[in-house]
C-alpha positions as CSV (number, residue, x, y, z in Angstrom):
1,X,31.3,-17.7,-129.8
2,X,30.5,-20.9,-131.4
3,X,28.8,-22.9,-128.1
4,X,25.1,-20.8,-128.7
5,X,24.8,-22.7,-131.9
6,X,25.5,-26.0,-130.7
7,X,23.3,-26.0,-127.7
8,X,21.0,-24.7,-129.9
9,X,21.3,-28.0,-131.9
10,X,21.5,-30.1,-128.9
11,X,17.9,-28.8,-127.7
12,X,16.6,-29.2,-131.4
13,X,17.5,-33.2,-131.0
14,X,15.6,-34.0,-127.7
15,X,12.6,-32.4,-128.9
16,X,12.6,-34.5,-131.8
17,X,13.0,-37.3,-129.7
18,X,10.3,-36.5,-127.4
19,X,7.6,-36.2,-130.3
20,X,9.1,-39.8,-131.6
21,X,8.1,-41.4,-128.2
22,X,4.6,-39.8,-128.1
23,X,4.3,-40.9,-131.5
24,X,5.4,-44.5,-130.7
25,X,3.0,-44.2,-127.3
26,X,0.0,-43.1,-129.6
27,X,0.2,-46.2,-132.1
28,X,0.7,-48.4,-129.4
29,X,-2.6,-47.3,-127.6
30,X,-4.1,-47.5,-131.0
31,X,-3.2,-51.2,-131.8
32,X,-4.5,-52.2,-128.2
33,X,-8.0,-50.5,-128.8
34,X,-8.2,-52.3,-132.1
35,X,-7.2,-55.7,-130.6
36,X,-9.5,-54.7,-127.8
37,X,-12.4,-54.3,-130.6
38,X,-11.9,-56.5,-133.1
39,X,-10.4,-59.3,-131.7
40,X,-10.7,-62.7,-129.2
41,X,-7.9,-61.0,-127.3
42,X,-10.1,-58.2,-126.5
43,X,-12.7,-60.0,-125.2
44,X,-10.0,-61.8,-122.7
45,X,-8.5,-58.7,-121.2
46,X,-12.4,-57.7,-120.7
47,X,-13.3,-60.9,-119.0
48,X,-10.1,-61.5,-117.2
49,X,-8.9,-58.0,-116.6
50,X,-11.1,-55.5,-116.3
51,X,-14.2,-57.4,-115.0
52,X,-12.3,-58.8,-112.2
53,X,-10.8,-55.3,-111.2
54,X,-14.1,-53.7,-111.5
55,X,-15.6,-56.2,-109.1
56,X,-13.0,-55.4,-106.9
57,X,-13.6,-51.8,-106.8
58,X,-17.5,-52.2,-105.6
59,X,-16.4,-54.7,-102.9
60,X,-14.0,-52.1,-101.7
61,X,-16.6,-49.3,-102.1
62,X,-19.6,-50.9,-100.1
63,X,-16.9,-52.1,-97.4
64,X,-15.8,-48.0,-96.7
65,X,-19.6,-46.4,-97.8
66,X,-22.5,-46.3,-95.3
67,X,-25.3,-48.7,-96.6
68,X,-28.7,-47.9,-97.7
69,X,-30.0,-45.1,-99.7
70,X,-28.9,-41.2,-100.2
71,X,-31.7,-39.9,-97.8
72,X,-30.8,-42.9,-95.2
73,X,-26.7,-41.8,-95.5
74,X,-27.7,-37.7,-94.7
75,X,-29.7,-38.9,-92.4
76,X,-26.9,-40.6,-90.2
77,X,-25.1,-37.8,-90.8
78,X,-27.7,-35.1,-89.4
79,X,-28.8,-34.6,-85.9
80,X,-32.3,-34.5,-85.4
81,X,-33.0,-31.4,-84.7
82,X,-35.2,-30.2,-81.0
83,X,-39.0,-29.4,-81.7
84,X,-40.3,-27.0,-79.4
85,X,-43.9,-27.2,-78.5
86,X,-46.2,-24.6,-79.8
87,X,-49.4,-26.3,-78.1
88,X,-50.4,-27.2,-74.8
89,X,-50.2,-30.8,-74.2
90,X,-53.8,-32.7,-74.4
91,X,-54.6,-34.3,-71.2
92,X,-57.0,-37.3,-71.2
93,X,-59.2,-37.5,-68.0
94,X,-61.8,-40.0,-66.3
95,X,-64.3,-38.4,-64.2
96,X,-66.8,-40.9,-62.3
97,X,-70.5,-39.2,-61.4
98,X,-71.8,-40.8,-58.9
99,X,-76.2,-40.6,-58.4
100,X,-77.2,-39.1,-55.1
101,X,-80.0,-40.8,-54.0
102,X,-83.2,-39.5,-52.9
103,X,-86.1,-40.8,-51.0
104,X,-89.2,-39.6,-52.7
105,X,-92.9,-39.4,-51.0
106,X,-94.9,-41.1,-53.8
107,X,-98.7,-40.5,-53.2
108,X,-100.5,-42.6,-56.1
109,X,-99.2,-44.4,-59.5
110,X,-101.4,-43.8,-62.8
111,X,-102.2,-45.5,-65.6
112,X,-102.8,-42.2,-67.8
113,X,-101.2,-39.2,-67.4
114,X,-104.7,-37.2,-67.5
115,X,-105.5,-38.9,-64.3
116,X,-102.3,-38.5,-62.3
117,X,-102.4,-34.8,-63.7
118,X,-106.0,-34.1,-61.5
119,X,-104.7,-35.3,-58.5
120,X,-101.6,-33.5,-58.8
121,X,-103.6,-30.0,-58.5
122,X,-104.8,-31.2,-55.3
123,X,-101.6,-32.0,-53.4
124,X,-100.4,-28.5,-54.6
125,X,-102.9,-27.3,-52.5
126,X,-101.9,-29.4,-49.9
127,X,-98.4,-28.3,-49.4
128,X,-97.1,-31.1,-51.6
129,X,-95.2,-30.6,-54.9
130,X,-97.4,-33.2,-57.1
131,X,-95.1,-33.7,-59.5
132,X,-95.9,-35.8,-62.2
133,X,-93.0,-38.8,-63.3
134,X,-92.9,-40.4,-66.1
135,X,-91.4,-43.4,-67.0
136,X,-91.7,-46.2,-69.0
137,X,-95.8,-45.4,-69.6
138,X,-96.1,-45.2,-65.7
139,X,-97.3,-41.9,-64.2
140,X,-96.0,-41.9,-60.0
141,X,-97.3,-38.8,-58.4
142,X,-94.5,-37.4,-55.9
143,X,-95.2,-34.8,-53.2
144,X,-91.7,-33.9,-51.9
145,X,-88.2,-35.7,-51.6
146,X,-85.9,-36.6,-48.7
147,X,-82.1,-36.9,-48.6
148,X,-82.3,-39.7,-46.1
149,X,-84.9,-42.8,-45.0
150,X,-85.4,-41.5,-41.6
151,X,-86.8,-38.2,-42.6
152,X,-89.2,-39.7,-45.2
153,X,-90.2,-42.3,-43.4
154,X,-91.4,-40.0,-40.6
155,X,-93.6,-37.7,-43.2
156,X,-95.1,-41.4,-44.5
157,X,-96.2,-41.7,-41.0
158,X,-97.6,-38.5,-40.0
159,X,-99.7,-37.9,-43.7
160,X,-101.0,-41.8,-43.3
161,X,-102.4,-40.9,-39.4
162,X,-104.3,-37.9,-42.3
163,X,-105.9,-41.1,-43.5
164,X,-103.2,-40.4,-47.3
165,X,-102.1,-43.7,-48.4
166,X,-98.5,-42.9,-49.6
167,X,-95.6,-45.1,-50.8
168,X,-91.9,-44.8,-50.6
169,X,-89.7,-44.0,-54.2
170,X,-86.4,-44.6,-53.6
171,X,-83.8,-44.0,-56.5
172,X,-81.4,-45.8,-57.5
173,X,-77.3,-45.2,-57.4
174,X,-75.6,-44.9,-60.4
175,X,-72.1,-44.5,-61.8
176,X,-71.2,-43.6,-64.7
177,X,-67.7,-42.4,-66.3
178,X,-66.9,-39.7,-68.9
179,X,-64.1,-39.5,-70.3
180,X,-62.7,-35.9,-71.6
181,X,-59.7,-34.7,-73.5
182,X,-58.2,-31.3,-73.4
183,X,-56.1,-28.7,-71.7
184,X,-56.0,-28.3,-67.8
185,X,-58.1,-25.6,-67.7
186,X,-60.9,-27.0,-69.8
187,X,-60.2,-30.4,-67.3
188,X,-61.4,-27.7,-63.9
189,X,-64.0,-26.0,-66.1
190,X,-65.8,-29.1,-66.2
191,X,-64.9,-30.2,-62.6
192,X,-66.7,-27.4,-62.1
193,X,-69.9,-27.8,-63.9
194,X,-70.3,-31.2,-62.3
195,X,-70.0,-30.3,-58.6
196,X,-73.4,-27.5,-60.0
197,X,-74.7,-30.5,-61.5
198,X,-74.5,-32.5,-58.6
199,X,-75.3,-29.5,-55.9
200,X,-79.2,-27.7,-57.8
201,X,-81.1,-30.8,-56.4
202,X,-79.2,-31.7,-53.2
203,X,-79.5,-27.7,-52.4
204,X,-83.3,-27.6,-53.5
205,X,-84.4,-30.1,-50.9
206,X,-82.7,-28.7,-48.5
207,X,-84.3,-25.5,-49.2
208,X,-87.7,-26.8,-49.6
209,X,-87.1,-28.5,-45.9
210,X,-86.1,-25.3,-44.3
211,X,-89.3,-23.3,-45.9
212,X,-91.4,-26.1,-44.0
213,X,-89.4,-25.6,-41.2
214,X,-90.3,-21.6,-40.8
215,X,-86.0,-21.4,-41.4
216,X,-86.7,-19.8,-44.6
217,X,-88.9,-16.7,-45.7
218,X,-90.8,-16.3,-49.4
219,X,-88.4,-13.7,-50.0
220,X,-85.4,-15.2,-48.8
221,X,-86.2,-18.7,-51.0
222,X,-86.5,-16.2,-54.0
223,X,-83.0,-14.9,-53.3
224,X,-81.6,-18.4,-53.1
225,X,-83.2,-19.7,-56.1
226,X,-81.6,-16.6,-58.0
227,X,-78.2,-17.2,-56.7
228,X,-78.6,-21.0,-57.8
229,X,-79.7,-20.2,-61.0
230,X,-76.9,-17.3,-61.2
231,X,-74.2,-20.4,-60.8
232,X,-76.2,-22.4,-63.5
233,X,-75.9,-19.8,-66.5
234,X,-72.0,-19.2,-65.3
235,X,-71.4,-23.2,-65.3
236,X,-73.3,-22.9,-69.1
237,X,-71.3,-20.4,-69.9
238,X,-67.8,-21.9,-69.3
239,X,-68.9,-25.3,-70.8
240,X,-69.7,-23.3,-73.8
241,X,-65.5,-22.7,-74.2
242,X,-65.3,-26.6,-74.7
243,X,-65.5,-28.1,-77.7
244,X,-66.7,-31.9,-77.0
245,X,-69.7,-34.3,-77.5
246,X,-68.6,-35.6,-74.0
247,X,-70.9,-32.8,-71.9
248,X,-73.3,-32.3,-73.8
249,X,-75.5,-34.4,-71.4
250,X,-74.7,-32.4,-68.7
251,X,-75.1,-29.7,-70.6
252,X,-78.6,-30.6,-71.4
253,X,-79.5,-31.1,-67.5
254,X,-78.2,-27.6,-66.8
255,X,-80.4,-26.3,-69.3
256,X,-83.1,-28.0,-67.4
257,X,-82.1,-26.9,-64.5
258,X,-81.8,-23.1,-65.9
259,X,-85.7,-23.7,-67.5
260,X,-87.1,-24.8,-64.1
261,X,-85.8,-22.4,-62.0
262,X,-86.5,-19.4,-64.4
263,X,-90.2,-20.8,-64.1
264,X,-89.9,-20.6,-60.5
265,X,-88.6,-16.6,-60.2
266,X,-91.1,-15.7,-63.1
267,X,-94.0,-16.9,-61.3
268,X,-92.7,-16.0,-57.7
269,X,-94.7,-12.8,-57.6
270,X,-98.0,-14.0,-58.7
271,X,-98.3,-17.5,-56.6
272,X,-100.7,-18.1,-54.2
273,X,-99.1,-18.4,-50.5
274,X,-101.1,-21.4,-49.7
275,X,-99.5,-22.8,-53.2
276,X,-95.9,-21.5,-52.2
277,X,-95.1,-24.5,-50.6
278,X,-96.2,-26.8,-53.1
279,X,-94.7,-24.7,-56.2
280,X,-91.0,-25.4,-53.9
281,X,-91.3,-29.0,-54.1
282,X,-92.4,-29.0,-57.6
283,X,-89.5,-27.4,-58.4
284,X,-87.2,-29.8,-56.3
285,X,-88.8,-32.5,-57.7
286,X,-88.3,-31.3,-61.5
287,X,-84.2,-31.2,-61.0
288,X,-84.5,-34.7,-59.9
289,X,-85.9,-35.6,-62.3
290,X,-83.7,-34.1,-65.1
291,X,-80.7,-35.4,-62.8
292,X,-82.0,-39.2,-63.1
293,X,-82.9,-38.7,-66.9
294,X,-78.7,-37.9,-67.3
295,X,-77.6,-41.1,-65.6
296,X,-80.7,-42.9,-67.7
297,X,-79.1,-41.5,-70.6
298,X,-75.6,-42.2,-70.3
């Protein structure tokens, strides 16, 4: 009966004597923060104490941390992710073009372009092309061009027997390089365009040769110009899908090409048979010339 008071009593004494130590605990904090304040001794512990342990701690930190910044310590931490391509990968080609060269029947050289223009009416009447050439403020008449020495050299012969006095033209060889960037299949559209570049002339004078040769009818040299002119527009056409200052000189020489030869099949129907012959070579004669004004050019 009477044990419930006592331990009652007994509890009551260690709670007092728990308060009385947090009590003691409390002014003893409070004394150090106001010998920490307003003393020397404060300044001590701060220099000799807390300075020292605090310098200890950053030593420790940048000995177990990754150096450098934020963004450089994620960036250890995070794979680099795989990019997929979404574009086709830009190729960078060289082509070389190399000049064919032609041997040209020159029949006079000209001062003036009015004079070298009057003589030109009279080889087309001839069977010549009399094409007029023009460089540098010289005026060479041509009549027709070879693809090798022999066979002009043979022609020179036989007109000069005529009592013509004719010279030889040979062009010059030429390389040049053009460098184009872009997908594969803009790389085989131009390969393309350049083996039509390089074929009009070489095809031409081999055309013109066969019509002197009784291998090749009015009608049938109409059907071969078309089909020539047919592959110009289509090389034009595909060039058109690349976006480069690079062809624009070829460009320009199909154009040429295309212009001449539309000439040619406009007036096919209306020409003079004993012109015919001439109006061929003329027309050879104009692609060479716009072929040698692209390697001039470039």
């Amino acid at each position: 009966m009477n044990s419930y008071p006592r331990r009652r009593r007994h509890h009551r004494n260690r709670a007092s004597s728990g308060m009385t130590q947090v009590v003691l605990v409390l002014g003893f904090a409070a004394l150090l923060a106001v010998l920490f304040v307003f003393s020397p001794i404060g300044d001590v512990i701060h220099q000799k104490v807390l300075v020292p342990i605090a310098q200890s701690f950053e030593q420790w930190k940048e000995k177990r941390m990754p150096k450098g910044s934020v963004a450089e310590v994620l960036a250890q931490k995070t794979s680099t992710p795989t990019v997929l391509p979404t574009e086709e990968p830009v190729h960078t080609d060289v082509f070389s073009v190399t000049a064919n060269p032609f041997y040209i029947l020159q029949m006079g050289e000209y001062d003036s372009k009015e004079d070298a223009e009057l003589s030109s009416a009279k080889i087309l009447t001839m069977g010549g092309g009399g094409y007029v050439f023009d460089r540098d403020g010289t005026y060479r008449l041509f009549a027709a061009a070879y693809a090798d020495a022999d066979s002009l050299k043979s022609v020179q012969q036989q007109i000069r027997r005529d009592g013509f006095v004719n010279e030889a033209y040979i062009t010059d060889t030429k390389t040049v390089q053009i460098t184009l960037k872009g997908v594969p299949e803009a790389i085989a559209i131009f390969e393309n365009a350049a083996k039509v570049f390089q074929q009009i002339p070489d095809e031409l004078t081999d055309l013109a040769l066969r019509f002197d040769k009784g291998e090749r009818t009015d009608s049938e040299v109409e059907l071969d110009v078309a089909k020539l002119k047919e592959s110009v527009e289509s090389a034009l056409n595909s060039l058109s899908k690349i976006d480069s200052e690079d062809i624009e000189p070829m460009q320009q020489t199909l154009v040429e090409y295309k212009n001449t030869l539309s000439t040619f099949l406009e007036s096919h129907d209306t020409m003079k048979q004993d012109h015919y012959a001439g109006a061929l070579k003329h027309l050879q004669l104009a692609s060479i010339d716009a072929y040698l004004h692209f390697f001039e050019g470039t």
